[in-house]
XYZ file of C-alpha atoms in Angstrom:
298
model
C 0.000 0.000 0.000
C 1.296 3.613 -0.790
C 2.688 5.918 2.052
C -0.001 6.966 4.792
C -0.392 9.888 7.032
C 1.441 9.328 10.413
C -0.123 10.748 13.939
C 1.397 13.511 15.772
C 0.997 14.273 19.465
C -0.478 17.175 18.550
C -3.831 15.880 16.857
C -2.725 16.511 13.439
C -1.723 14.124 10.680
C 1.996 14.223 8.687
C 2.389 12.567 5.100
C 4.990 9.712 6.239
C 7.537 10.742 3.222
C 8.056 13.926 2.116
C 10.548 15.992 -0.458
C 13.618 17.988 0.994
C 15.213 20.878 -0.292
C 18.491 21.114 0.930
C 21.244 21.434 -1.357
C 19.349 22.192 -4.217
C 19.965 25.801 -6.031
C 17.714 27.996 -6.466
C 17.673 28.088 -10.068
C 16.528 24.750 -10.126
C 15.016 24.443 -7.450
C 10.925 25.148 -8.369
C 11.640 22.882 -11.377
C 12.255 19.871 -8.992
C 9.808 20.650 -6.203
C 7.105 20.952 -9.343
C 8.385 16.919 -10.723
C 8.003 15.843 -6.413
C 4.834 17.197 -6.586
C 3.711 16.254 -9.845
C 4.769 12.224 -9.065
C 2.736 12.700 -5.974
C 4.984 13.996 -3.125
C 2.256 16.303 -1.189
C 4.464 16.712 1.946
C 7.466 19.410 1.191
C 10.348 19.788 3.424
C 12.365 23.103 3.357
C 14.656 26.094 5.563
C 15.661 29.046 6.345
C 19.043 28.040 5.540
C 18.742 26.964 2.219
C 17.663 29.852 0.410
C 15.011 28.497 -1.459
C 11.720 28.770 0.619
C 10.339 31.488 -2.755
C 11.457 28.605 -5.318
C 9.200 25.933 -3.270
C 6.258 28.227 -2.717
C 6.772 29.426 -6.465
C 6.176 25.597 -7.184
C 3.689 24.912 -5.071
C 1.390 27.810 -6.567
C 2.146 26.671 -10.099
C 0.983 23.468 -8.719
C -2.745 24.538 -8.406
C -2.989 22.208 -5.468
C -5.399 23.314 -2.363
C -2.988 24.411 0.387
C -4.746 21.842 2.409
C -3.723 19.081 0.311
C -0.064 19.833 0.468
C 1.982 19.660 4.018
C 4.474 22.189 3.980
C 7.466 22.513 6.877
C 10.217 25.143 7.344
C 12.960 25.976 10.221
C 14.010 28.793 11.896
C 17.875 28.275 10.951
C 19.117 31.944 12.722
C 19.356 33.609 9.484
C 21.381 36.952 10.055
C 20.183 36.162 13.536
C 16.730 37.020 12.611
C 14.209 35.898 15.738
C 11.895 33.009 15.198
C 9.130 35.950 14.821
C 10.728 37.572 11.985
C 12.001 34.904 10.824
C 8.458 32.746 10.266
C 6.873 36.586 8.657
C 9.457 36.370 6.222
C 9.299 32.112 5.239
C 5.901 33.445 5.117
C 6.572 35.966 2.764
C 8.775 33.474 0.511
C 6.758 30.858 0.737
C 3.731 32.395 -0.350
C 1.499 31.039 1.957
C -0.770 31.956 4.888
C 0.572 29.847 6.881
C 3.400 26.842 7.932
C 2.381 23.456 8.574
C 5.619 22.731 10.546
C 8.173 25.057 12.027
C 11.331 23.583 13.351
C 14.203 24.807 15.533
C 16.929 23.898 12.872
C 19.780 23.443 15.618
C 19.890 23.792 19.338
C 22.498 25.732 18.802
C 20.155 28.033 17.711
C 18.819 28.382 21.238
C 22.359 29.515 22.987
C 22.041 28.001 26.301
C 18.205 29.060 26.456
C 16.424 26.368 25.302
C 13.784 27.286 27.382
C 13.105 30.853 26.587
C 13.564 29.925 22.677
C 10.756 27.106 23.288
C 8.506 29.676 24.248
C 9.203 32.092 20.801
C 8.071 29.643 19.228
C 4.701 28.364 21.199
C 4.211 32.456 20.346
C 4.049 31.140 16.473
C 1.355 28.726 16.780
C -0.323 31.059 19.091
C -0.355 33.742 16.927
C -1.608 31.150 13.704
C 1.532 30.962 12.054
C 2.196 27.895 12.317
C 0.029 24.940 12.816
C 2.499 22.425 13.828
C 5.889 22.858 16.240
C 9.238 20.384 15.976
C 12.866 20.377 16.351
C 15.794 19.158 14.512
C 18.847 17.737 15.545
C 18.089 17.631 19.042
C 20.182 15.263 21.244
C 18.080 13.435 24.449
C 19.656 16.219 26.417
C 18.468 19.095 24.237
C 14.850 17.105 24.011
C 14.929 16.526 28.381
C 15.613 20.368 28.706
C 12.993 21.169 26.125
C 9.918 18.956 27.703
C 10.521 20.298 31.465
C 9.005 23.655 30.638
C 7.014 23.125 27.383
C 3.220 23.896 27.877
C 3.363 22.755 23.398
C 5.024 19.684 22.846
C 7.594 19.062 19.731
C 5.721 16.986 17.380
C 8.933 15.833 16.007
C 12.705 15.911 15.707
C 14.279 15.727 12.057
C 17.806 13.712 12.536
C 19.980 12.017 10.902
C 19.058 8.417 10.315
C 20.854 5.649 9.054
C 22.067 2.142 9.911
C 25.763 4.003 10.554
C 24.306 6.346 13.416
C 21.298 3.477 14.506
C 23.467 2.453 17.461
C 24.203 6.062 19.309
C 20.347 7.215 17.871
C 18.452 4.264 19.507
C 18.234 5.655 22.960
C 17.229 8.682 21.540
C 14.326 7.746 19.340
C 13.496 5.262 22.469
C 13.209 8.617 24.466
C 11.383 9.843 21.786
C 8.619 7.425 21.632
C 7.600 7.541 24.937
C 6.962 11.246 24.699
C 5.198 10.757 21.432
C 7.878 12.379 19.629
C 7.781 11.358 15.886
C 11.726 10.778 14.254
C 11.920 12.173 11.125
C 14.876 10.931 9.443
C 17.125 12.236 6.660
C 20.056 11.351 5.026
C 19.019 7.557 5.243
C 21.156 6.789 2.208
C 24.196 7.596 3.103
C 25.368 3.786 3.191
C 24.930 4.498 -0.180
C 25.823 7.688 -1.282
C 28.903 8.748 0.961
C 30.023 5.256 2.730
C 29.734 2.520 0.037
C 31.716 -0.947 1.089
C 31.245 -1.126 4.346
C 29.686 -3.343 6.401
C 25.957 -2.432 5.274
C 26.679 -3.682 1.875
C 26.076 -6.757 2.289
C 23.032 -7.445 4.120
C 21.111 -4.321 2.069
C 21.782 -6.398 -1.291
C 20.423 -9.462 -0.250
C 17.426 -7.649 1.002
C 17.018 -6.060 -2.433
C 17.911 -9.098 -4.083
C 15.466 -11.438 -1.882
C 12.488 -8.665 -2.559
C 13.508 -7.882 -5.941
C 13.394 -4.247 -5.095
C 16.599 -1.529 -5.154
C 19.284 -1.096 -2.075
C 17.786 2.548 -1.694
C 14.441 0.991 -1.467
C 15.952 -0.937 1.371
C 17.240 1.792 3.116
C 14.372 4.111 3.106
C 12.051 1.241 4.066
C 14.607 0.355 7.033
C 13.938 4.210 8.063
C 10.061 3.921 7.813
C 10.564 0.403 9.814
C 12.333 2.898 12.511
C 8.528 4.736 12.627
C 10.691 7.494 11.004
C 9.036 9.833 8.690
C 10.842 10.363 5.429
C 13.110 13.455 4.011
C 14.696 12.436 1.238
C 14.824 13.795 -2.628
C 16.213 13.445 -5.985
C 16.368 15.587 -9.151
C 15.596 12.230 -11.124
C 11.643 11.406 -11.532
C 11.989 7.569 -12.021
C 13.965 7.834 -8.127
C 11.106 9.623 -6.843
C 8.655 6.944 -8.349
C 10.522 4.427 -6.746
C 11.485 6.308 -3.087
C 7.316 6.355 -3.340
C 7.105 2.661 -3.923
C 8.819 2.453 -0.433
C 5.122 2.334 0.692
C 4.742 -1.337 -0.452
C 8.026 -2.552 1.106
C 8.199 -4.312 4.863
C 11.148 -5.427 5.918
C 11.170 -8.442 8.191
C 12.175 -8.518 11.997
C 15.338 -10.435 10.645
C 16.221 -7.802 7.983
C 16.237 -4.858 10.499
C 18.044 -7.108 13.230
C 20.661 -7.404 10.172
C 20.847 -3.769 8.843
C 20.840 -2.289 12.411
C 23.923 -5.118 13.476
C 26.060 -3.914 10.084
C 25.311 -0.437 11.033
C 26.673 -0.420 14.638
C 29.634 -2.705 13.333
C 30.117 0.146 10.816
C 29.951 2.673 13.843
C 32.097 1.058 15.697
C 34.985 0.874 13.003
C 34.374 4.522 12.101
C 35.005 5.134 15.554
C 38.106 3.174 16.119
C 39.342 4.969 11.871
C 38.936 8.747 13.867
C 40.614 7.447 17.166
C 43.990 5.919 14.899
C 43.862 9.345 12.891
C 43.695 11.136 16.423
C 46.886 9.285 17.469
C 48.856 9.175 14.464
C 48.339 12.935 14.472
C 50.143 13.022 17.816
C 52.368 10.663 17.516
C 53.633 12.889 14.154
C 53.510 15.555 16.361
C 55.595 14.004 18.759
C 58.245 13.171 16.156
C 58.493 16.658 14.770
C 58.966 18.020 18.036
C 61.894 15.407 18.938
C 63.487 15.965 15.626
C 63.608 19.766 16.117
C 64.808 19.253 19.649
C 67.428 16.699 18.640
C 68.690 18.968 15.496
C 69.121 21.948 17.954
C 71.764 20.066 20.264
């Protein structure tokens, strides 16, 4: 069955995969948001940040869609250290719209020590009707702990990074997560693919794909919505978007997520131990500079 609507804590309802901006340029930028949205993408994920918030409302108009029938989400990313006030009138502005679906804190670094005090900006937002629908991003269990002590609105979600290379130091997060009724909403999930190829994922994503006749990205993004993580993902080609939709139709067994998640923290793990050996061969050629310059000086 296609992608469904997921339930936030809030009462509302979030299309489970939606289309992300980031990194594309502006100039073609509407042309791509208009192919998500014309292959059936009704859930559009965008920032501050990326410079492009008038390119995806510019596509969204041309779309002729109801702005009921499309989910749109921005962040407050600390633009020219705009305030999340001036910040949401102006994505506003861009966007086109009367108002935001979602508004995320983009960083807690954002917040500068005041997570608390930035909280309540943006409980202002929805408050005011700006914005329907209040998350975070990047927000460790700390950050999230801090947050929920003093929040009288609730973060309906927290866009991280998700992928079977991070699954072992996110798990207690996203466990912390669920029982506040926190949604995950996960991007990057194909990194094993795009920016880490041979390691130890490798091998049990291609005899998922093989066994279900379906691609290793396929795999991926279906391991993210097994993680009851919404999807951000995107593409500039149409036939990927066709098939990142297809993800709908794909479960992954208890077994292939046991094996995905196991390859991931084995991956972690060795990343870790690659940084520590770069760490200590840095000192250690350190160390032998200094003696040689000593030694040649006597």
């Amino acid at each position: 069955m296609p992608f469904g609507d997921i339930q936030l804590n809030d009462g509302r309802k979030i299309p489970a995969i939606g289309f992300g901006s980031w990194k594309i340029p502006k100039d073609v930028c509407t042309g791509q948001v208009d192919q998500a949205i014309d292959v059936g993408f009704d859930h559009l994920d965008t920032a501050q940040v990326y410079r492009n918030e008038e390119e995806v409302g510019k596509a969204f108009k041309e779309s002729g869609l109801s702005r009921k029938d499309v989910w749109i989400t921005t962040k407050w990313s600390g633009v020219d250290d705009k305030d999340p006030k001036t910040s949401v009138e102006e994505s506003l502005s861009k966007l086109g719209i009367d108002y935001i679906d979602l508004y995320l804190i983009h960083h807690p670094r954002l917040c500068k020590g005041d997570i608390e005090g930035t909280w309540k900006k943006m409980e202002e937002l929805k408050k005011l009707g700006y914005v329907k629908s209040l998350g975070v991003s990047n927000f460790t269990k700390d950050d999230l702990k801090e947050l929920l002590a003093t929040a009288t609105i609730k973060p309906v979600v927290n866009q991280i990074l998700l992928h079977p290379y991070v699954i072992s130091s996110t798990t207690p997060l996203l466990e912390y997560m669920a029982t506040h009724h926190v949604v995950p909403e996960g991007y990057s999930s194909l990194i094993p693919l795009t920016s880490k190829p041979g390691g130890p994922v490798d091998k049990p994503m291609n005899e998922i794909a093989k066994r279900l006749n379906v691609k290793p990205e396929q795999v991926l993004l279906a391991w993210s919505k097994a993680k009851g993580a919404i999807i951000v993902t995107t593409s500039s080609k149409k036939e990927r978007l066709e098939s990142y939709l297809d993800v709908g139709d794909i479960t992954l067994t208890k077994d292939d997520i046991k094996a995905l998640d196991h390859a991931g923290a084995k991956g972690e793990l060795w990343q870790a131990r690659k940084q520590k050996m770069a760490v200590a061969a840095k000192y250690i050629a350190a160390a032998g500079l200094l003696g040689y310059l000593v030694f040649s000086k006597m």
